[in-house]
Amino acid sequence: MLLCPVRDCHMALGREERRLLCPRGHSFDVARSGYINLLQPQERRSKHPGDSAAAVAARRRLHDRGVTEPLLHAIAEMMVAGPRDIVLDAGCGDGFYLGTLARQTGFDAHGVDISTPAVDAAARRYRGCEWIVANADRFLPYADRSFSIVLSITARMNAGEFRRVLRDDGGLLVALPAPEDLVELCGAGRDRVVRTVETFAHDFTLVDQRRVATAADLDAAAVHDVLLSIYRPMRAQPTEAMRVTFSLDLLLFRAVSGRCRLWIGSRSRVRSGMCRTR
Ligand SMILES: C[S@@+](CC[C@H](N)C(=O)[O-])C[C@H]1O[C@@H](n2cnc3c(N)ncnc32)[C@H](O)[C@@H]1O
Ligand SMILES: [Zn+2]
């Protein structure tokens, strides 16, 4: 299923014990923690692209505190995955969502992120999944129609590549920060739903939509972790304990020109192209 990332090659990669090899002889080592780096030099703008080790560690501490547990439950409920699914998470970060859901459900899990520290952290903790360093905005190094579900959780939105690697009956779940997300730290954000639906309109149809929110009482260290893990400009730099809201807009799409098993299986609430927020 993995393809060689070398430009103008893109042949299937075969596995040897500690490396992957394409028929043209391009070879990629498996890292000690188990991930595979398929990022090509021309696909990155800096030496250390994506989230820094500090941001990855801060986000993991927040996940580990249980702050994002209600968001995880809402994502699980909406994606309706089963053990036969093959799931790609584009911009998987430290692997929390994909790795936890794979353990709960038993599906075949594949995570991609451009940040080596993120993918390394994911591979160390969630050994049963496959973790790849790649630029999800460019070429996703997988064969056409490899996946039954693609996830993008506050991460990348490459509609063309998502559609290519998704089966015709597949589902795409996109999670966006909702306007109230981190409102105490950043003020109210933009509503990004309409623009996101437009981004995917050529390849996908929106079939379900939900807004999920949770609030957590964070100590000063956890507030600092939130600040470390975000990129938005901050109105203030609090160093005190405070209650912080976490909120996501979840959008479930089906691929255009394909029957959507997820749509049929889930309790879709969208009629005549209109959707509502629960
Ligand atoms: C806000 S974080 C979300 C991480 C994870 N989905 C979560 O919710 O915990 C965004 C992630 O996208 C990754 N990223 C940024 N640009 C990327 C790209 N071009 N391709 C793949 N991943 C990228 C970052 O390294 C980071 O891990
Ligand atoms: Zn090759």
GROMACS .gro file of C-alpha atoms and ligand atoms in nm:
model
  306
    1MET     CA    1   0.000   0.000   0.000
    2LEU     CA    2   0.293   0.238   0.064
    3LEU     CA    3   0.439   0.408  -0.244
    4CYS     CA    4   0.791   0.532  -0.305
    5PRO     CA    5   0.790   0.909  -0.243
    6VAL     CA    6   1.067   0.986  -0.495
    7ARG     CA    7   0.936   1.221  -0.762
    8ASP     CA    8   0.849   1.042  -1.088
    9CYS     CA    9   0.884   0.700  -0.919
   10HIS     CA   10   0.585   0.633  -0.692
   11MET     CA   11   0.625   0.254  -0.730
   12ALA     CA   12   0.508   0.018  -0.458
   13LEU     CA   13   0.742  -0.017  -0.162
   14GLY     CA   14   0.829  -0.368  -0.048
   15ARG     CA   15   0.928  -0.446   0.309
   16GLU     CA   16   1.251  -0.593   0.429
   17GLU     CA   17   1.329  -0.625   0.799
   18ARG     CA   18   1.457  -0.276   0.874
   19ARG     CA   19   1.389  -0.096   0.546
   20LEU     CA   20   1.146  -0.039   0.262
   21LEU     CA   21   1.261  -0.075  -0.095
   22CYS     CA   22   1.106   0.011  -0.433
   23PRO     CA   23   1.180  -0.180  -0.758
   24ARG     CA   24   1.401   0.110  -0.873
   25GLY     CA   25   1.622   0.070  -0.568
   26HIS     CA   26   1.509   0.370  -0.359
   27SER     CA   27   1.536   0.262   0.001
   28PHE     CA   28   1.400   0.398   0.332
   29ASP     CA   29   1.508   0.287   0.676
   30VAL     CA   30   1.268   0.196   0.952
   31ALA     CA   31   1.359   0.410   1.254
   32ARG     CA   32   1.438   0.248   1.586
   33SER     CA   33   1.095   0.344   1.723
   34GLY     CA   34   0.928   0.193   1.415
   35TYR     CA   35   0.827   0.491   1.200
   36ILE     CA   36   0.938   0.541   0.839
   37ASN     CA   37   1.058   0.875   0.710
   38LEU     CA   38   0.935   0.922   0.350
   39LEU     CA   39   0.973   1.300   0.347
   40GLN     CA   40   1.171   1.414   0.043
   41PRO     CA   41   1.409   1.712   0.079
   42GLN     CA   42   1.212   1.920  -0.175
   43GLU     CA   43   0.890   1.864   0.024
   44ARG     CA   44   0.999   2.064   0.326
   45ARG     CA   45   1.062   2.432   0.370
   46SER     CA   46   1.270   2.408   0.687
   47LYS     CA   47   1.506   2.158   0.843
   48HIS     CA   48   1.254   2.074   1.115
   49PRO     CA   49   0.907   2.114   0.960
   50GLY     CA   50   0.581   2.082   1.151
   51ASP     CA   51   0.534   2.081   1.525
   52SER     CA   52   0.841   2.112   1.744
   53ALA     CA   53   0.930   1.853   2.006
   54ALA     CA   54   0.813   2.102   2.275
   55ALA     CA   55   0.472   2.149   2.112
   56VAL     CA   56   0.430   1.773   2.065
   57ALA     CA   57   0.518   1.705   2.429
   58ALA     CA   58   0.281   1.979   2.552
   59ARG     CA   59  -0.010   1.846   2.344
   60ARG     CA   60   0.057   1.492   2.468
   61ARG     CA   61   0.051   1.609   2.831
   62LEU     CA   62  -0.288   1.771   2.766
   63HIS     CA   63  -0.424   1.454   2.603
   64ASP     CA   64  -0.287   1.251   2.895
   65ARG     CA   65  -0.468   1.474   3.147
   66GLY     CA   66  -0.793   1.366   2.985
   67VAL     CA   67  -0.873   1.718   2.867
   68THR     CA   68  -0.953   1.599   2.514
   69GLU     CA   69  -1.139   1.280   2.613
   70PRO     CA   70  -1.488   1.421   2.529
   71LEU     CA   71  -1.357   1.527   2.187
   72LEU     CA   72  -1.223   1.176   2.131
   73HIS     CA   73  -1.562   1.026   2.217
   74ALA     CA   74  -1.742   1.257   1.976
   75ILE     CA   75  -1.498   1.171   1.697
   76ALA     CA   76  -1.539   0.797   1.765
   77GLU     CA   77  -1.917   0.829   1.760
   78MET     CA   78  -1.919   1.017   1.434
   79MET     CA   79  -1.669   0.806   1.239
   80VAL     CA   80  -1.844   0.475   1.326
   81ALA     CA   81  -1.531   0.267   1.258
   82GLY     CA   82  -1.513  -0.111   1.289
   83PRO     CA   83  -1.229  -0.364   1.295
   84ARG     CA   84  -1.238  -0.404   0.916
   85ASP     CA   85  -1.171  -0.037   0.849
   86ILE     CA   86  -0.840   0.097   0.723
   87VAL     CA   87  -0.791   0.447   0.858
   88LEU     CA   88  -0.550   0.726   0.765
   89ASP     CA   89  -0.492   1.022   0.998
   90ALA     CA   90  -0.336   1.314   0.804
   91GLY     CA   91  -0.149   1.538   1.049
   92CYS     CA   92  -0.169   1.279   1.326
   93GLY     CA   93   0.055   1.464   1.573
   94ASP     CA   94   0.156   1.247   1.868
   95GLY     CA   95  -0.096   0.984   1.755
   96PHE     CA   96  -0.342   1.029   2.041
   97TYR     CA   97  -0.666   1.018   1.841
   98LEU     CA   98  -0.568   0.752   1.588
   99GLY     CA   99  -0.374   0.534   1.832
  100THR     CA  100  -0.644   0.540   2.101
  101LEU     CA  101  -0.925   0.471   1.854
  102ALA     CA  102  -0.728   0.188   1.691
  103ARG     CA  103  -0.677   0.024   2.031
  104GLN     CA  104  -1.047   0.056   2.109
  105THR     CA  105  -1.176  -0.058   1.771
  106GLY     CA  106  -0.904  -0.279   1.625
  107PHE     CA  107  -0.895  -0.110   1.284
  108ASP     CA  108  -0.584  -0.093   1.068
  109ALA     CA  109  -0.431   0.247   1.151
  110HIS     CA  110  -0.194   0.467   0.947
  111GLY     CA  111  -0.074   0.807   1.061
  112VAL     CA  112   0.113   1.073   0.863
  113ASP     CA  113   0.273   1.389   0.996
  114ILE     CA  114   0.550   1.615   0.870
  115SER     CA  115   0.700   1.650   1.219
  116THR     CA  116   0.958   1.384   1.305
  117PRO     CA  117   0.923   1.438   1.684
  118ALA     CA  118   0.546   1.391   1.652
  119VAL     CA  119   0.571   1.071   1.448
  120ASP     CA  120   0.846   0.936   1.673
  121ALA     CA  121   0.627   0.997   1.981
  122ALA     CA  122   0.334   0.825   1.808
  123ALA     CA  123   0.544   0.524   1.709
  124ARG     CA  124   0.687   0.481   2.059
  125ARG     CA  125   0.347   0.473   2.223
  126TYR     CA  126   0.116   0.311   1.964
  127ARG     CA  127   0.315   0.018   1.833
  128GLY     CA  128   0.033  -0.154   1.644
  129CYS     CA  129  -0.010   0.132   1.395
  130GLU     CA  130   0.201   0.241   1.098
  131TRP     CA  131   0.356   0.589   1.133
  132ILE     CA  132   0.501   0.783   0.840
  133VAL     CA  133   0.681   1.117   0.812
  134ALA     CA  134   0.550   1.286   0.496
  135ASN     CA  135   0.407   1.615   0.374
  136ALA     CA  136   0.031   1.564   0.360
  137ASP     CA  137  -0.006   1.884   0.157
  138ARG     CA  138   0.186   1.725  -0.130
  139PHE     CA  139   0.191   1.353  -0.212
  140LEU     CA  140   0.037   1.105   0.031
  141PRO     CA  141   0.260   0.799  -0.017
  142TYR     CA  142  -0.023   0.546  -0.046
  143ALA     CA  143  -0.182   0.368  -0.340
  144ASP     CA  144  -0.516   0.490  -0.475
  145ARG     CA  145  -0.821   0.380  -0.271
  146SER     CA  146  -0.615   0.243   0.019
  147PHE     CA  147  -0.841   0.366   0.298
  148SER     CA  148  -1.201   0.337   0.408
  149ILE     CA  149  -1.174   0.640   0.640
  150VAL     CA  150  -0.951   0.949   0.633
  151LEU     CA  151  -0.922   1.172   0.940
  152SER     CA  152  -0.800   1.529   0.955
  153ILE     CA  153  -0.810   1.650   1.314
  154THR     CA  154  -0.720   2.020   1.338
  155ALA     CA  155  -0.470   1.936   1.069
  156ARG     CA  156  -0.418   1.909   0.693
  157MET     CA  157  -0.685   1.952   0.426
  158ASN     CA  158  -0.561   1.815   0.095
  159ALA     CA  159  -0.892   1.739  -0.074
  160GLY     CA  160  -0.744   1.593  -0.395
  161GLU     CA  161  -0.506   1.355  -0.219
  162PHE     CA  162  -0.767   1.255   0.042
  163ARG     CA  163  -1.004   1.162  -0.241
  164ARG     CA  164  -0.735   0.968  -0.429
  165VAL     CA  165  -0.639   0.749  -0.133
  166LEU     CA  166  -1.000   0.700  -0.018
  167ARG     CA  167  -1.221   0.418  -0.143
  168ASP     CA  168  -1.531   0.519  -0.338
  169ASP     CA  169  -1.753   0.425  -0.044
  170GLY     CA  170  -1.520   0.588   0.208
  171GLY     CA  171  -1.573   0.863   0.461
  172LEU     CA  172  -1.369   1.170   0.552
  173LEU     CA  173  -1.392   1.320   0.900
  174VAL     CA  174  -1.256   1.672   0.938
  175ALA     CA  175  -1.228   1.834   1.282
  176LEU     CA  176  -1.183   2.211   1.299
  177PRO     CA  177  -1.132   2.438   1.599
  178ALA     CA  178  -1.480   2.583   1.669
  179PRO     CA  179  -1.519   2.956   1.746
  180GLU     CA  180  -1.529   2.893   2.123
  181ASP     CA  181  -1.213   2.680   2.122
  182LEU     CA  182  -0.968   2.829   2.375
  183VAL     CA  183  -1.186   3.140   2.392
  184GLU     CA  184  -1.046   3.228   2.735
  185LEU     CA  185  -0.694   3.246   2.589
  186CYS     CA  186  -0.745   3.368   2.233
  187GLY     CA  187  -1.088   3.528   2.224
  188ALA     CA  188  -1.361   3.398   1.992
  189GLY     CA  189  -1.228   3.247   1.670
  190ARG     CA  190  -1.374   3.239   1.321
  191ASP     CA  191  -1.641   2.993   1.217
  192ARG     CA  192  -1.453   2.789   0.954
  193VAL     CA  193  -1.727   2.546   0.859
  194VAL     CA  194  -1.859   2.708   0.541
  195ARG     CA  195  -1.512   2.769   0.401
  196THR     CA  196  -1.404   2.415   0.481
  197VAL     CA  197  -1.709   2.264   0.313
  198GLU     CA  198  -1.622   2.473   0.007
  199THR     CA  199  -1.263   2.346   0.016
  200PHE     CA  200  -1.387   1.989  -0.013
  201ALA     CA  201  -1.689   2.054  -0.235
  202HIS     CA  202  -1.531   1.927  -0.556
  203ASP     CA  203  -1.450   1.583  -0.417
  204PHE     CA  204  -1.678   1.537  -0.115
  205THR     CA  205  -2.035   1.588   0.004
  206LEU     CA  206  -2.108   1.690   0.362
  207VAL     CA  207  -2.332   1.432   0.528
  208ASP     CA  208  -2.315   1.514   0.898
  209GLN     CA  209  -2.205   1.797   1.121
  210ARG     CA  210  -2.170   1.834   1.494
  211ARG     CA  211  -2.016   2.080   1.737
  212VAL     CA  212  -1.856   1.937   2.050
  213ALA     CA  213  -1.732   2.139   2.346
  214THR     CA  214  -1.581   2.066   2.684
  215ALA     CA  215  -1.429   2.283   2.957
  216ALA     CA  216  -1.139   2.186   3.179
  217ASP     CA  217  -1.004   2.341   3.498
  218LEU     CA  218  -0.634   2.365   3.424
  219ASP     CA  219  -0.349   2.443   3.659
  220ALA     CA  220  -0.085   2.695   3.552
  221ALA     CA  221   0.138   2.423   3.401
  222ALA     CA  222  -0.145   2.291   3.186
  223VAL     CA  223  -0.237   2.643   3.072
  224HIS     CA  224   0.125   2.684   2.971
  225ASP     CA  225   0.100   2.357   2.776
  226VAL     CA  226  -0.202   2.489   2.587
  227LEU     CA  227  -0.006   2.800   2.493
  228LEU     CA  228   0.287   2.586   2.381
  229SER     CA  229   0.066   2.372   2.162
  230ILE     CA  230  -0.112   2.649   1.967
  231TYR     CA  231  -0.001   2.885   1.699
  232ARG     CA  232  -0.263   3.157   1.728
  233PRO     CA  233  -0.174   3.505   1.857
  234MET     CA  234  -0.262   3.538   2.223
  235ARG     CA  235  -0.429   3.832   2.386
  236ALA     CA  236  -0.271   3.753   2.720
  237GLN     CA  237  -0.007   3.523   2.862
  238PRO     CA  238  -0.175   3.388   3.176
  239THR     CA  239   0.039   3.202   3.424
  240GLU     CA  240  -0.247   3.115   3.654
  241ALA     CA  241  -0.488   2.827   3.679
  242MET     CA  242  -0.802   2.881   3.476
  243ARG     CA  243  -1.098   2.711   3.311
  244VAL     CA  244  -1.038   2.660   2.938
  245THR     CA  245  -1.288   2.560   2.669
  246PHE     CA  246  -1.197   2.307   2.402
  247SER     CA  247  -1.437   2.289   2.111
  248LEU     CA  248  -1.435   2.127   1.767
  249ASP     CA  249  -1.659   2.141   1.463
  250LEU     CA  250  -1.678   1.786   1.327
  251LEU     CA  251  -1.764   1.747   0.960
  252LEU     CA  252  -1.831   1.408   0.807
  253PHE     CA  253  -1.806   1.387   0.428
  254ARG     CA  254  -1.861   1.110   0.182
  255ALA     CA  255  -1.663   1.082  -0.137
  256VAL     CA  256  -1.841   1.218  -0.440
  257SER     CA  257  -1.955   0.947  -0.681
  258GLY     CA  258  -1.949   0.674  -0.422
  259ARG     CA  259  -2.199   0.517  -0.185
  260CYS     CA  260  -2.103   0.612   0.168
  261ARG     CA  261  -2.118   0.325   0.409
  262LEU     CA  262  -2.055   0.565   0.695
  263TRP     CA  263  -2.344   0.778   0.587
  264ILE     CA  264  -2.578   0.484   0.577
  265GLY     CA  265  -2.439   0.343   0.903
  266SER     CA  266  -2.434   0.666   1.100
  267ARG     CA  267  -2.732   0.866   1.211
  268SER     CA  268  -2.694   1.127   0.943
  269ARG     CA  269  -2.900   1.440   0.997
  270VAL     CA  270  -2.840   1.611   0.667
  271ARG     CA  271  -3.122   1.647   0.422
  272SER     CA  272  -3.135   1.818   0.084
  273GLY     CA  273  -2.780   1.942   0.119
  274MET     CA  274  -2.863   2.131   0.439
  275CYS     CA  275  -2.697   2.041   0.763
  276ARG     CA  276  -2.752   2.140   1.119
  277THR     CA  277  -2.532   2.171   1.421
  278ARG     CA  278  -2.617   1.963   1.722
  279LIG     C1  279  -0.273   2.118   1.558
  279LIG     S1  280  -0.169   1.979   1.533
  279LIG     C2  281  -0.289   1.847   1.546
  279LIG     C3  282  -0.227   1.714   1.577
  279LIG     C4  283  -0.327   1.599   1.603
  279LIG     N1  284  -0.415   1.579   1.489
  279LIG     C5  285  -0.408   1.626   1.730
  279LIG     O1  286  -0.520   1.676   1.717
  279LIG     O2  287  -0.357   1.599   1.840
  279LIG     C6  288  -0.134   1.985   1.357
  279LIG     C7  289  -0.035   1.878   1.310
  279LIG     O3  290  -0.016   1.889   1.169
  279LIG     C8  291   0.121   1.865   1.140
  279LIG     N2  292   0.153   1.921   1.007
  279LIG     C9  293   0.174   2.052   0.974
  279LIG     N3  294   0.197   2.061   0.841
  279LIG    C10  295   0.188   1.934   0.789
  279LIG    C11  296   0.202   1.880   0.659
  279LIG     N4  297   0.225   1.958   0.554
  279LIG     N5  298   0.188   1.746   0.643
  279LIG    C12  299   0.161   1.666   0.750
  279LIG     N6  300   0.148   1.713   0.876
  279LIG    C13  301   0.160   1.845   0.895
  279LIG    C14  302   0.195   1.928   1.256
  279LIG     O4  303   0.326   1.876   1.268
  279LIG    C15  304   0.102   1.890   1.373
  279LIG     O5  305   0.140   1.766   1.429
  280ZN      ZN  306   1.132   0.455  -0.603
   0.00000   0.00000   0.00000
